mmCIF file of C-alpha atoms in Angstrom:
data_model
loop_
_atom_site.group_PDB
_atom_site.id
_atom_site.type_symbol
_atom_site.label_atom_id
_atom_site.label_comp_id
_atom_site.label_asym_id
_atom_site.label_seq_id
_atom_site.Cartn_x
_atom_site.Cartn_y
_atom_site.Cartn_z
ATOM 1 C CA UNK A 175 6.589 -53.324 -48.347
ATOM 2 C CA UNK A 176 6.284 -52.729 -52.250
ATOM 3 C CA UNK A 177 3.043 -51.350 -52.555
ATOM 4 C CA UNK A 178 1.502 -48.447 -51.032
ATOM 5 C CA UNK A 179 -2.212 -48.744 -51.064
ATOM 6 C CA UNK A 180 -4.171 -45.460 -52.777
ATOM 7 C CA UNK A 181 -7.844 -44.637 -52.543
ATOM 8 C CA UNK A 182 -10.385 -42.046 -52.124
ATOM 9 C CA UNK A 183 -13.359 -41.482 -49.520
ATOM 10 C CA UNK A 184 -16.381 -39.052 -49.689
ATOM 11 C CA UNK A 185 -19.317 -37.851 -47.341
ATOM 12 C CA UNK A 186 -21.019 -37.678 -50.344
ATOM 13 C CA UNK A 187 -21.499 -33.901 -50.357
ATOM 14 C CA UNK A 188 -24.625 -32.000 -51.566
ATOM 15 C CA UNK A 189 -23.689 -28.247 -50.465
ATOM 16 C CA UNK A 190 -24.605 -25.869 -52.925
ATOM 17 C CA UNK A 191 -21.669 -25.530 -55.724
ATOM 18 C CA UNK A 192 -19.951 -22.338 -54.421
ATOM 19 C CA UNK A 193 -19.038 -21.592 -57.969
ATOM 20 C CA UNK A 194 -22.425 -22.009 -59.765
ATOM 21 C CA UNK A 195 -24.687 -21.995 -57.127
ATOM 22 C CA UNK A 196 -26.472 -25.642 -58.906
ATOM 23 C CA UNK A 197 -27.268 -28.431 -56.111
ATOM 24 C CA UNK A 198 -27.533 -31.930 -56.799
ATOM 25 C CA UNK A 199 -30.061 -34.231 -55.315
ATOM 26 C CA UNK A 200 -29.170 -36.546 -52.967
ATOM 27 C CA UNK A 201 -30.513 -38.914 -54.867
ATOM 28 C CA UNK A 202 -28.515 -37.998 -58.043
ATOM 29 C CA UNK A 203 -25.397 -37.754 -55.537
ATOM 30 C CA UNK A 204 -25.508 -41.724 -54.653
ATOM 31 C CA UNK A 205 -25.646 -42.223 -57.905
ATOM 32 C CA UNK A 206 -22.478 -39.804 -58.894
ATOM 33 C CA UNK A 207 -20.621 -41.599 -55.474
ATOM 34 C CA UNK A 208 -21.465 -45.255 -57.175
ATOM 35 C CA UNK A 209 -20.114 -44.144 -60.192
ATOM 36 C CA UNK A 210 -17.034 -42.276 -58.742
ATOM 37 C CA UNK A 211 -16.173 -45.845 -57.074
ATOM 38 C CA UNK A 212 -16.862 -48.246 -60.060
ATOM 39 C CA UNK A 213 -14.171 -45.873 -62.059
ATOM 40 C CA UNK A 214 -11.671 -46.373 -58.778
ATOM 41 C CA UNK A 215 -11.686 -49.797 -59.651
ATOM 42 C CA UNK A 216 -11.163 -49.572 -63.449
ATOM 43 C CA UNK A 217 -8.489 -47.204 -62.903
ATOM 44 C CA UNK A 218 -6.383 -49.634 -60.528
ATOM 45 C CA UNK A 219 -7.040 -47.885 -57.343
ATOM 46 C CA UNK A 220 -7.213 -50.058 -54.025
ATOM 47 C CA UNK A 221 -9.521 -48.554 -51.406
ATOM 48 C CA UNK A 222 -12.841 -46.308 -51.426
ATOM 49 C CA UNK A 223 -14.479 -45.032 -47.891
ATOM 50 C CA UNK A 224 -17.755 -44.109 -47.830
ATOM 51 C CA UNK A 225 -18.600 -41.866 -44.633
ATOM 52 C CA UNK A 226 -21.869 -41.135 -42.277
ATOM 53 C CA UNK A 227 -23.471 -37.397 -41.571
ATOM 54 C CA UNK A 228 -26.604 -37.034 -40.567
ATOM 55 C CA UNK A 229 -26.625 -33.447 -41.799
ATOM 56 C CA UNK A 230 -28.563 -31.755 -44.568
ATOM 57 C CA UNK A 231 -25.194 -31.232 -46.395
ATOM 58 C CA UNK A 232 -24.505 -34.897 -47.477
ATOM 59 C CA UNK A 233 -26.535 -37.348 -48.663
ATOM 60 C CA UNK A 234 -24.752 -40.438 -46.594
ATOM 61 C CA UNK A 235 -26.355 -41.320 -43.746
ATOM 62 C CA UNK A 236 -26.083 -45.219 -43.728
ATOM 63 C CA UNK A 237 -22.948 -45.981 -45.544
ATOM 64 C CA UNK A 238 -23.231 -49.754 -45.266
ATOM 65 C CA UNK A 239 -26.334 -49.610 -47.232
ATOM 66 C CA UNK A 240 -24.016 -47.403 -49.923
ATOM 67 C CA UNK A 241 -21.255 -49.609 -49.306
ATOM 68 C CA UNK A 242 -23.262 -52.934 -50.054
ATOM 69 C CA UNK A 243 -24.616 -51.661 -53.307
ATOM 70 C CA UNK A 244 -20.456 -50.506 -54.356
ATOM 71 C CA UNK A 245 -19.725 -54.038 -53.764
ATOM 72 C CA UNK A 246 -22.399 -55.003 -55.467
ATOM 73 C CA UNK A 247 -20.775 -53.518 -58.409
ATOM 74 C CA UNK A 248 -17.668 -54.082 -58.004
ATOM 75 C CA UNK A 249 -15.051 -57.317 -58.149
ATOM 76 C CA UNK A 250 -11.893 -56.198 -56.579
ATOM 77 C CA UNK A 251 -11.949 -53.314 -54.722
ATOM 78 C CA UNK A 252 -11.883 -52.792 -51.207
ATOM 79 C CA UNK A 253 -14.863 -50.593 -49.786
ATOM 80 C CA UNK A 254 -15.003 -49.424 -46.381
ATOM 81 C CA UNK A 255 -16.605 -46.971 -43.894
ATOM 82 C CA UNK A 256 -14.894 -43.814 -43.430
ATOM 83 C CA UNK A 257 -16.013 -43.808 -40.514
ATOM 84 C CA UNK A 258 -18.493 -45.613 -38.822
ATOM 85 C CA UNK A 259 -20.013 -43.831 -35.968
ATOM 86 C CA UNK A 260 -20.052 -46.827 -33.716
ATOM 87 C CA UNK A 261 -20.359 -44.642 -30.041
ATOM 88 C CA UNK A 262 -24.546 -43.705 -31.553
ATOM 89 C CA UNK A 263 -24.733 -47.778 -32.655
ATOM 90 C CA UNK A 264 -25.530 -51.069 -31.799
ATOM 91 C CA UNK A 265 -21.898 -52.589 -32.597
ATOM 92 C CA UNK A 266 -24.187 -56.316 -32.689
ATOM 93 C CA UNK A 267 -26.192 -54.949 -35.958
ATOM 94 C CA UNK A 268 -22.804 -53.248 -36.963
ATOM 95 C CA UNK A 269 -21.260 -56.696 -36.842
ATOM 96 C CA UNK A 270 -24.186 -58.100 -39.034
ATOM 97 C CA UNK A 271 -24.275 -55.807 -41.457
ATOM 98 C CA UNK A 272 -20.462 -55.750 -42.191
ATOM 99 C CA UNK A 273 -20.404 -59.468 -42.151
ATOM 100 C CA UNK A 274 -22.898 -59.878 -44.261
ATOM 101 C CA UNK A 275 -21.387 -57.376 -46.631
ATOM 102 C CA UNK A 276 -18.479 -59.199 -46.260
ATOM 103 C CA UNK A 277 -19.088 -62.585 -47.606
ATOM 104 C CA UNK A 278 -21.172 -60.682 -50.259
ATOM 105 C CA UNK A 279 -18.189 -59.544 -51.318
ATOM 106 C CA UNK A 280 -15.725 -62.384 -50.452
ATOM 107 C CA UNK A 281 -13.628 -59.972 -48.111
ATOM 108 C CA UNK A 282 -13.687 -56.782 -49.698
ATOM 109 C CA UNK A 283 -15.351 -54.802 -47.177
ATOM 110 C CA UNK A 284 -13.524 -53.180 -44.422
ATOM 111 C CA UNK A 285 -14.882 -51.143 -41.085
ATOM 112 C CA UNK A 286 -13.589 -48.330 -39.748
ATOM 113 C CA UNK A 287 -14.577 -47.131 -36.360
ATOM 114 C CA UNK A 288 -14.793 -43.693 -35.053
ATOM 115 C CA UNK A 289 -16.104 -41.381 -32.932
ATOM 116 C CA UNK A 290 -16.988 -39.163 -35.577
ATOM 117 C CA UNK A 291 -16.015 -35.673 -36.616
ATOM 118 C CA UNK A 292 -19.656 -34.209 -35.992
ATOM 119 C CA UNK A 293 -21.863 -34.789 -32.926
ATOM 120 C CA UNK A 294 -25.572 -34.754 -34.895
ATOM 121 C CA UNK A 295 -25.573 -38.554 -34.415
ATOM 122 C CA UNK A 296 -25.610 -38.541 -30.432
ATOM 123 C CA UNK A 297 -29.123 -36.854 -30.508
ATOM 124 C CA UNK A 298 -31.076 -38.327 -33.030
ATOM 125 C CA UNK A 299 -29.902 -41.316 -31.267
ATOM 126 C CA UNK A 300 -30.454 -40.484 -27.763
ATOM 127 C CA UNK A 301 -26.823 -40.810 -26.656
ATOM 128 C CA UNK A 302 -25.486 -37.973 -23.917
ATOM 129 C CA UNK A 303 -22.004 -36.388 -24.849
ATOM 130 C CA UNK A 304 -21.073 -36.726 -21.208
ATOM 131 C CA UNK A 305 -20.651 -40.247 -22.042
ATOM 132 C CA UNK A 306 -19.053 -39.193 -25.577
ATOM 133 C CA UNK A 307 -15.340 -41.400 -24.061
ATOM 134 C CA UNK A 308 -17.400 -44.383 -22.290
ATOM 135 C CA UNK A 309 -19.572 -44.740 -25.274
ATOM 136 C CA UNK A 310 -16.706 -45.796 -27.486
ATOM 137 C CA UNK A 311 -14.836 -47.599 -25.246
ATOM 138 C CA UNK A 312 -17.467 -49.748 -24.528
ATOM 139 C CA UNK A 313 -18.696 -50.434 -27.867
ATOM 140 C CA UNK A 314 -15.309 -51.045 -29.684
ATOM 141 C CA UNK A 315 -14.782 -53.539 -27.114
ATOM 142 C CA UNK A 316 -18.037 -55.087 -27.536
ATOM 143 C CA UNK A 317 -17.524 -55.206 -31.162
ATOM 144 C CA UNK A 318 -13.962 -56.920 -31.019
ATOM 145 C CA UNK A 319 -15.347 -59.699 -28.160
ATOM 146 C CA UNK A 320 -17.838 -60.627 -30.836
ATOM 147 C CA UNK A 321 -15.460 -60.602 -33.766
ATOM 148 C CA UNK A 322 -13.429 -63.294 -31.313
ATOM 149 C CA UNK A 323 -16.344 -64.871 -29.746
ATOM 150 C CA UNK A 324 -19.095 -66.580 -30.779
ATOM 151 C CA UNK A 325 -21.025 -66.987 -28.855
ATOM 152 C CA UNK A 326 -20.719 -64.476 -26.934
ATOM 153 C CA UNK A 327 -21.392 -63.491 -22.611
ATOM 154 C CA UNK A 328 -21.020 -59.522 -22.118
ATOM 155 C CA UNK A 329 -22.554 -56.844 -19.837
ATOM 156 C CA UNK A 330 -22.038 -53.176 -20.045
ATOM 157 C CA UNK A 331 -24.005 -49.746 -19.056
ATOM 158 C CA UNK A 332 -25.206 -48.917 -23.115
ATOM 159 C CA UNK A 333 -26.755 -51.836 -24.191
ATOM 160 C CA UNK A 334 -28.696 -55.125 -23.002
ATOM 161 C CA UNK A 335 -26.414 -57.829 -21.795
ATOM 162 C CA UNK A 336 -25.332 -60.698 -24.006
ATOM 163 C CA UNK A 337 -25.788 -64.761 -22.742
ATOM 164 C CA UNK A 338 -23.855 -67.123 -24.553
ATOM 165 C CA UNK A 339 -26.063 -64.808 -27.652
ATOM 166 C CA UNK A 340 -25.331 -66.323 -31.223
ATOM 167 C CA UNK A 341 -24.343 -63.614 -33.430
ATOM 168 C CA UNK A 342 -24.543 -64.384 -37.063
ATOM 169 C CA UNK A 343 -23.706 -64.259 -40.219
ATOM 170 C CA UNK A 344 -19.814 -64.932 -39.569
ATOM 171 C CA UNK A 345 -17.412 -62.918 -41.734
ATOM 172 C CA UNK A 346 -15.638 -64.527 -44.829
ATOM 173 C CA UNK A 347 -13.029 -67.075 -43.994
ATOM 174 C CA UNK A 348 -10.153 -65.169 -45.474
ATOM 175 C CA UNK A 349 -6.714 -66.692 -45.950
ATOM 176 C CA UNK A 350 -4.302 -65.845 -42.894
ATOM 177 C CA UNK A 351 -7.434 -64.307 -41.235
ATOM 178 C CA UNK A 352 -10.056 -66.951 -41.101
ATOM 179 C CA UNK A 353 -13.492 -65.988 -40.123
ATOM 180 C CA UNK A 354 -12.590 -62.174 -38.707
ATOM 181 C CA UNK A 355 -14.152 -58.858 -39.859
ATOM 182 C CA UNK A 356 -11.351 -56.275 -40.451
ATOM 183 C CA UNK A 357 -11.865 -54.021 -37.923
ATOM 184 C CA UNK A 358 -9.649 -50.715 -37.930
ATOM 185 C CA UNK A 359 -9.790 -47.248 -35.574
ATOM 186 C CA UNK A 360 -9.853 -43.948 -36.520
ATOM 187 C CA UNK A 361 -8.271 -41.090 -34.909
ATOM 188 C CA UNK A 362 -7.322 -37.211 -35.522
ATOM 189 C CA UNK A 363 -4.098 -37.598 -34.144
ATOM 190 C CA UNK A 364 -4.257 -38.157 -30.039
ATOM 191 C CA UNK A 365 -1.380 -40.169 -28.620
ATOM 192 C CA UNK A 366 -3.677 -42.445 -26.556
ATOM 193 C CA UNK A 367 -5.305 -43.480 -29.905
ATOM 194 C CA UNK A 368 -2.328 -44.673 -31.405
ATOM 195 C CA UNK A 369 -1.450 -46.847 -28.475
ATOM 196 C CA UNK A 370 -5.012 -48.012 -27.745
ATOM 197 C CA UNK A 371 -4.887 -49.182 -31.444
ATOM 198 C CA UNK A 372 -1.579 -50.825 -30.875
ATOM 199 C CA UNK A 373 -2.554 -52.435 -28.167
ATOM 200 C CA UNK A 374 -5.692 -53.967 -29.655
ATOM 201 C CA UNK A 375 -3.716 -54.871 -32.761
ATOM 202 C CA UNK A 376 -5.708 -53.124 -35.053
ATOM 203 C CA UNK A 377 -5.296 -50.833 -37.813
ATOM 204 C CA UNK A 378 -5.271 -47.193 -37.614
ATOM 205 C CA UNK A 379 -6.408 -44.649 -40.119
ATOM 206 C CA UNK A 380 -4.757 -41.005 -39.531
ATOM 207 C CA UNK A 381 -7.180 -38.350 -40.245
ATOM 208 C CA UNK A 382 -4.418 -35.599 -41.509
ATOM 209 C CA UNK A 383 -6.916 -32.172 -41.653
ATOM 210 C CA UNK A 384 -4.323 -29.995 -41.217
ATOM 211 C CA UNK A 385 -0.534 -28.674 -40.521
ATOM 212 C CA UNK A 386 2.016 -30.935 -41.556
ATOM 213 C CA UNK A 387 1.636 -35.077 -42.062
ATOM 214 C CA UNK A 388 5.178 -35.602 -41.262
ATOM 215 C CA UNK A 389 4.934 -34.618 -37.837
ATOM 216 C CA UNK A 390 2.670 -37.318 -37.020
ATOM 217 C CA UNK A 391 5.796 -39.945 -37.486
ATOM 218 C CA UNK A 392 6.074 -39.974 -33.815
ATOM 219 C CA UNK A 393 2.465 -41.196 -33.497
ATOM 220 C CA UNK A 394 2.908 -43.620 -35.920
ATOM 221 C CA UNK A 395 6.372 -45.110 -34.230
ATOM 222 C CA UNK A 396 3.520 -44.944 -30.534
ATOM 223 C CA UNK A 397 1.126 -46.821 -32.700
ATOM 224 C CA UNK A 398 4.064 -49.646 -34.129
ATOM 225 C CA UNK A 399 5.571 -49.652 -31.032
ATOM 226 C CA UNK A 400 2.457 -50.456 -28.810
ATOM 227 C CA UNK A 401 1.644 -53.189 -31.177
ATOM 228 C CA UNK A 402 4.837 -54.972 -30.815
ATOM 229 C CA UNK A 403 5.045 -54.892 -27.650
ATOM 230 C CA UNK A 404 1.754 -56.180 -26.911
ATOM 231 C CA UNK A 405 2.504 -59.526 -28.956
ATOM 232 C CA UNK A 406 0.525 -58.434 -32.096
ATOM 233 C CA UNK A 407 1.462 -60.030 -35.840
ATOM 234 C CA UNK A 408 3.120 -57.474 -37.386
ATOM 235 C CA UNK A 409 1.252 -58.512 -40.979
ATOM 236 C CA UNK A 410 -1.466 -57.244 -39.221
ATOM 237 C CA UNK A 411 -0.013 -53.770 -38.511
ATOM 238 C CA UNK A 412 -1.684 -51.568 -40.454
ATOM 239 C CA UNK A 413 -1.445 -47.594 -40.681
ATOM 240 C CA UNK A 414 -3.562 -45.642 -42.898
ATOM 241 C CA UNK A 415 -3.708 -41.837 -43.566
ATOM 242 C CA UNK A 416 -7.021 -39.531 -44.867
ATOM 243 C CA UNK A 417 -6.526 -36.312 -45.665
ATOM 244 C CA UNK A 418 -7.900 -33.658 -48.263
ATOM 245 C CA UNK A 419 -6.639 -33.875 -52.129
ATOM 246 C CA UNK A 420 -7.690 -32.878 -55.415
ATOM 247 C CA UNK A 421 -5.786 -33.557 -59.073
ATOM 248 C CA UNK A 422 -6.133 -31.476 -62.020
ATOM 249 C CA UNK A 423 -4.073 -32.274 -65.269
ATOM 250 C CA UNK A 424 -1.309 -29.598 -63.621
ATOM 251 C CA UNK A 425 -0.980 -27.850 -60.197
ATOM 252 C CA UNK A 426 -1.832 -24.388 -60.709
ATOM 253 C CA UNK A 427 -5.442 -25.695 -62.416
ATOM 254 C CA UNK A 428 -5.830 -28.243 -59.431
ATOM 255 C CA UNK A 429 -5.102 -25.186 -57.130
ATOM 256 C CA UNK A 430 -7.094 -22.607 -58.717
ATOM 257 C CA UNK A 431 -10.678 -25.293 -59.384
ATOM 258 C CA UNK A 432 -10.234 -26.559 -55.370
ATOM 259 C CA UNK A 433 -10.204 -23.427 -53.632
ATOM 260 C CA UNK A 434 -13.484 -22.253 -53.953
ATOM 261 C CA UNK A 435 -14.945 -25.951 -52.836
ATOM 262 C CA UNK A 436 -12.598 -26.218 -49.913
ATOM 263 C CA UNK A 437 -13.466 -22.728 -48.323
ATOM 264 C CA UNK A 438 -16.699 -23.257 -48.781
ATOM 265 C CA UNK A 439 -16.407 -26.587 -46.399
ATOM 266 C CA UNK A 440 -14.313 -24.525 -44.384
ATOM 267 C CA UNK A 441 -16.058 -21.784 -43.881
ATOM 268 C CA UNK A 442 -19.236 -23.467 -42.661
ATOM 269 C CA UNK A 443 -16.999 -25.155 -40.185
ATOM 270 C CA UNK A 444 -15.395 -22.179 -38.775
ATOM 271 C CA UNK A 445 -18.590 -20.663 -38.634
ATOM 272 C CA UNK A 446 -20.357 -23.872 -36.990
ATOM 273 C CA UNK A 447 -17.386 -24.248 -34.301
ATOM 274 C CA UNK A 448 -15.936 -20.106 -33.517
ATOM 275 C CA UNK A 449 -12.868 -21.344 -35.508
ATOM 276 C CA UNK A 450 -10.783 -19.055 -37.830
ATOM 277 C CA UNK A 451 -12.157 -18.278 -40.754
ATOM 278 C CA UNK A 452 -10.247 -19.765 -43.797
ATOM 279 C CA UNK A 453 -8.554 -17.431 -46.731
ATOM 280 C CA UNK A 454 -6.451 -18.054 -49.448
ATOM 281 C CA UNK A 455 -2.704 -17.435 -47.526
ATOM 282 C CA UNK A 456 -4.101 -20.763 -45.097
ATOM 283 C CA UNK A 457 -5.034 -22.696 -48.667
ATOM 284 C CA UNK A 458 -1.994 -22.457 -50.147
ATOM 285 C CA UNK A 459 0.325 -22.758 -47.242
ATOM 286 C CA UNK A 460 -1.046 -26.025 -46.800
ATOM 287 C CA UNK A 461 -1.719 -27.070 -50.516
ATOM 288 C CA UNK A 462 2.247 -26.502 -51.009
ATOM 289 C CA UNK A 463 4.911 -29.216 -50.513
ATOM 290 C CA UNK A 464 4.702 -30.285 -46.809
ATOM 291 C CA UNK A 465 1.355 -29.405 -46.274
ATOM 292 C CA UNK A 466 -1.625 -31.666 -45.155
ATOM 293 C CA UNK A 467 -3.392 -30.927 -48.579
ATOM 294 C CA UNK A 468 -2.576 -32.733 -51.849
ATOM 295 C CA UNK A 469 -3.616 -30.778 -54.298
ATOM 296 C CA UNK A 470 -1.937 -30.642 -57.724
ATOM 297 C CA UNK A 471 -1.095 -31.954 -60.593
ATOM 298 C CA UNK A 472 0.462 -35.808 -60.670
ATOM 299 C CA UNK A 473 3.833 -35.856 -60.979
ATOM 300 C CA UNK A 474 3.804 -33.534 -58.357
ATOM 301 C CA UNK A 475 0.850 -35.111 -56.244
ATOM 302 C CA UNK A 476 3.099 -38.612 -56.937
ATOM 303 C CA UNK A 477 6.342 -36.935 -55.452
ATOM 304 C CA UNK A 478 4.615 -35.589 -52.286
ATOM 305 C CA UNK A 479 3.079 -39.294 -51.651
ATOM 306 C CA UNK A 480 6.239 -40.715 -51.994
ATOM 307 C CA UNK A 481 8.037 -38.262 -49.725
ATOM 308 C CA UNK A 482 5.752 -38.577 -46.607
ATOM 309 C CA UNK A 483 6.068 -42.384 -46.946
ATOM 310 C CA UNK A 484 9.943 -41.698 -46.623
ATOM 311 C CA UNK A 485 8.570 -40.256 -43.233
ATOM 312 C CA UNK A 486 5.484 -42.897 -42.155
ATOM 313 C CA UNK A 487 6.417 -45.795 -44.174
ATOM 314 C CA UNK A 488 2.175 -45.977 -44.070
ATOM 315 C CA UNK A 489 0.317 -48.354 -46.306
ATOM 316 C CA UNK A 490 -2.150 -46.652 -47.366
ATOM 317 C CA UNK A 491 -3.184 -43.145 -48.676
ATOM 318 C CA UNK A 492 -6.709 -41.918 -49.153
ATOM 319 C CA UNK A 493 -7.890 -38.277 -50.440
ATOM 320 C CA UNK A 494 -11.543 -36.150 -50.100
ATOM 321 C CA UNK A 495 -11.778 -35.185 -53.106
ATOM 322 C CA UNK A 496 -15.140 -34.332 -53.279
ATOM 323 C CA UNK A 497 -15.678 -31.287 -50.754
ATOM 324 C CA UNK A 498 -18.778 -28.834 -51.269
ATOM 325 C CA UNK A 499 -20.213 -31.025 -53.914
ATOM 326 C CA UNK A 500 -17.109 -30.785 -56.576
ATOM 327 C CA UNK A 501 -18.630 -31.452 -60.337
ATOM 328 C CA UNK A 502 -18.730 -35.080 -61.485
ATOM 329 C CA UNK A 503 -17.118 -34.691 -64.631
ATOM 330 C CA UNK A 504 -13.722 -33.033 -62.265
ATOM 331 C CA UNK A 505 -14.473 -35.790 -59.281
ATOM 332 C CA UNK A 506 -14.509 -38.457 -61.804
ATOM 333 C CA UNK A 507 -10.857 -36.849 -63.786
ATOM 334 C CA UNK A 508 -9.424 -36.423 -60.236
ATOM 335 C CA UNK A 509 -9.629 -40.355 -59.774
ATOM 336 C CA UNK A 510 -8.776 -41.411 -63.458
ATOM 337 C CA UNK A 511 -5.212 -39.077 -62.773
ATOM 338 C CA UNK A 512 -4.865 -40.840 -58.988
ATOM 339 C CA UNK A 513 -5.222 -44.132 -60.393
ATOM 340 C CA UNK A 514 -3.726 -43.817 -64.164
ATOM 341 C CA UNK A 515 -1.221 -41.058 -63.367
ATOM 342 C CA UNK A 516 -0.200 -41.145 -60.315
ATOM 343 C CA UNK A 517 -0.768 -44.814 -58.493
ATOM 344 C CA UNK A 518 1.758 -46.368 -61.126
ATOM 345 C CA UNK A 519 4.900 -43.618 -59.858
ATOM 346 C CA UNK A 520 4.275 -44.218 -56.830
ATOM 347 C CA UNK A 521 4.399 -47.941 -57.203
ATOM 348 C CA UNK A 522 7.713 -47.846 -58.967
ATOM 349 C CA UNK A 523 9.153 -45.771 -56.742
ATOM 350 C CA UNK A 524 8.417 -47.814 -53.740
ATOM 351 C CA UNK A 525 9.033 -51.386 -55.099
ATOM 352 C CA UNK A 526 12.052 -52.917 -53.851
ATOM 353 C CA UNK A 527 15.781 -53.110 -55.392
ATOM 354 C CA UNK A 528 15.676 -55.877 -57.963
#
């Protein structure tokens, strides 16, 4: 492999700024996030997520609709959910909605389904946590028989049974693909994960929130492994990992600006869930070399990306950049340094001998 994909993804926060107290509109936010991904392109960056909350905290709460109007306004990018919530959906409208986002945008748009790292969803839904497991089992499967099939027989316990049911629009007919959504799991690092996603020969996207990213290599070799030996194309092997990052023109800025937005994020979780609360010692423990968080300037940002794909060998790398409603004129210098500053190292460092 000679390129290593880079990329950002966002909730699309709107917490009050911890450092100023000013809160942006969510309506002013969409705009910032369409803006934030239009630069990502101009700046040579491969991949934006967009994410779903259903909290007063961020203003995404449908990121296809967010999604269609970035590839609306965009030519070469790839735009994706980050995640979709598909156990609180109906993965038959899911299917429609990506696939018609897809030949919108000629292939660029990518789904990635999750369980979700919030529960709000299973409520206003009317889905019970008892079935929190069954729920996603059911629907991913659901979701990949129609990406297969068409049309399409199915029964299940969460939804009204399918007979020989015509589901349309059909994705893009991309080259070596054909007429196939691309469909990839998220996970926060449980072994059965990585082999279900094997198994199904899908992609997998890491979510790296904490400790160290190079001790999920064994994960990734359950994943790999899993997908060979269940007869899977290996150019359709796929792992990506998510984690929290911010980039300042040098580290000790990039350290000292990020703080205050990721304990505020923190904090409200730790609060929300009896967790530890955050402090400074846990920040920079993790911010430094080895740590989940890349946060720094670029050369240094650059080596650490390089070094963990010494360790994963992944293909892609995407950073939250954007916790507790970060300014837009720092979001927007954090992705011109990813993509101007760091992207082309990275490149170069990982293109092959000669």
């Amino acid at each position: 492999m000679s390129d290593l994909e880079l990329g950002l993804y966002t909730f699309g926060d709107i917490h009050p700024d911890p450092v100023t107290g000013e809160r942006v509109s969510p309506a002013q936010r969409l705009a910032d996030v369409l803006e934030r991904i239009r630069l990502a392109e101009e700046v040579g960056l491969d991949y934006v997520g967009v994410g779903e909350h259903h909290r007063p905290e961020y203003a995404i709460s449908s990121p296809s609709t967010v999604i269609a109007a970035a590839l609306a306004q965009t030519e070469r990018i790839t735009v994706g959910s980050a995640v979709t919530v598909l156990s609180t959906e109906d993965p038959v409208r899911v299917f429609q909605q990506f696939a018609t986002m897809d030949l919108i945008s000629r292939g660029r748009v990518e789904l990635l389904a999750g369980r979700g790292s919030f529960i709000e969803s299973y409520p206003l839904f009317g889905a019970s946590l008892d079935d929190y497991d069954a729920l996603y089992d059911e629907k991913i499967a659901l979701l990949l028989q129609i990406d297969q099939q068409n049309p399409v027989t199915w029964s299940g316990r969460f939804r009204a049974a399918l007979d020989h049911a015509l589901v349309l629009p059909r994705p893009f007919d991309k080259p070596g693909r054909g007429e196939h959504l691309d469909i990839a799991v998220a996970t926060g690092g449980n072994p059965q994960s990585s082999v279900r996603a094997g198994v199904l020969g899908l992609p997998i996207s890491y979510a790296i929130i904490g400790g160290q990213p190079a001790q999920f290599a064994p994960l990734v070799e359950l994943y790999r492994q899993a997908h060979t030996e269940s007869g899977h194309d290996a150019a359709h092997r796929f792992v990506s990992v998510a984690g929290m990052g911010f980039l300042a023109d040098n580290g000790k800025q990039a350290r000292e600006f990020f703080y205050p937005y990721w304990h505020e994020s923190m904090r409200r979780i730790a609060a929300e869930r009896g967790f530890t609360m955050p402090n400074r010692i846990s920040y920079e423990s993790q911010a430094a070399r080895g740590g989940a968080y890349f946060v720094g300037g670029p050369e240094e940002i650059a080596e650490r990306i390089v070094a963990l794909h010494g360790v994963l060998h992944h293909d892609r790398q995407a950073f939250q950049m954007d916790l507790s409603g970060v300014p837009q004129r720092e979001s927007l210098h954090a992705i011109e340094l990813l993509g101007i500053r760091v992207a082309p190292v990275v490149r170069a460092a990982l293109a092959p001998a000669g």
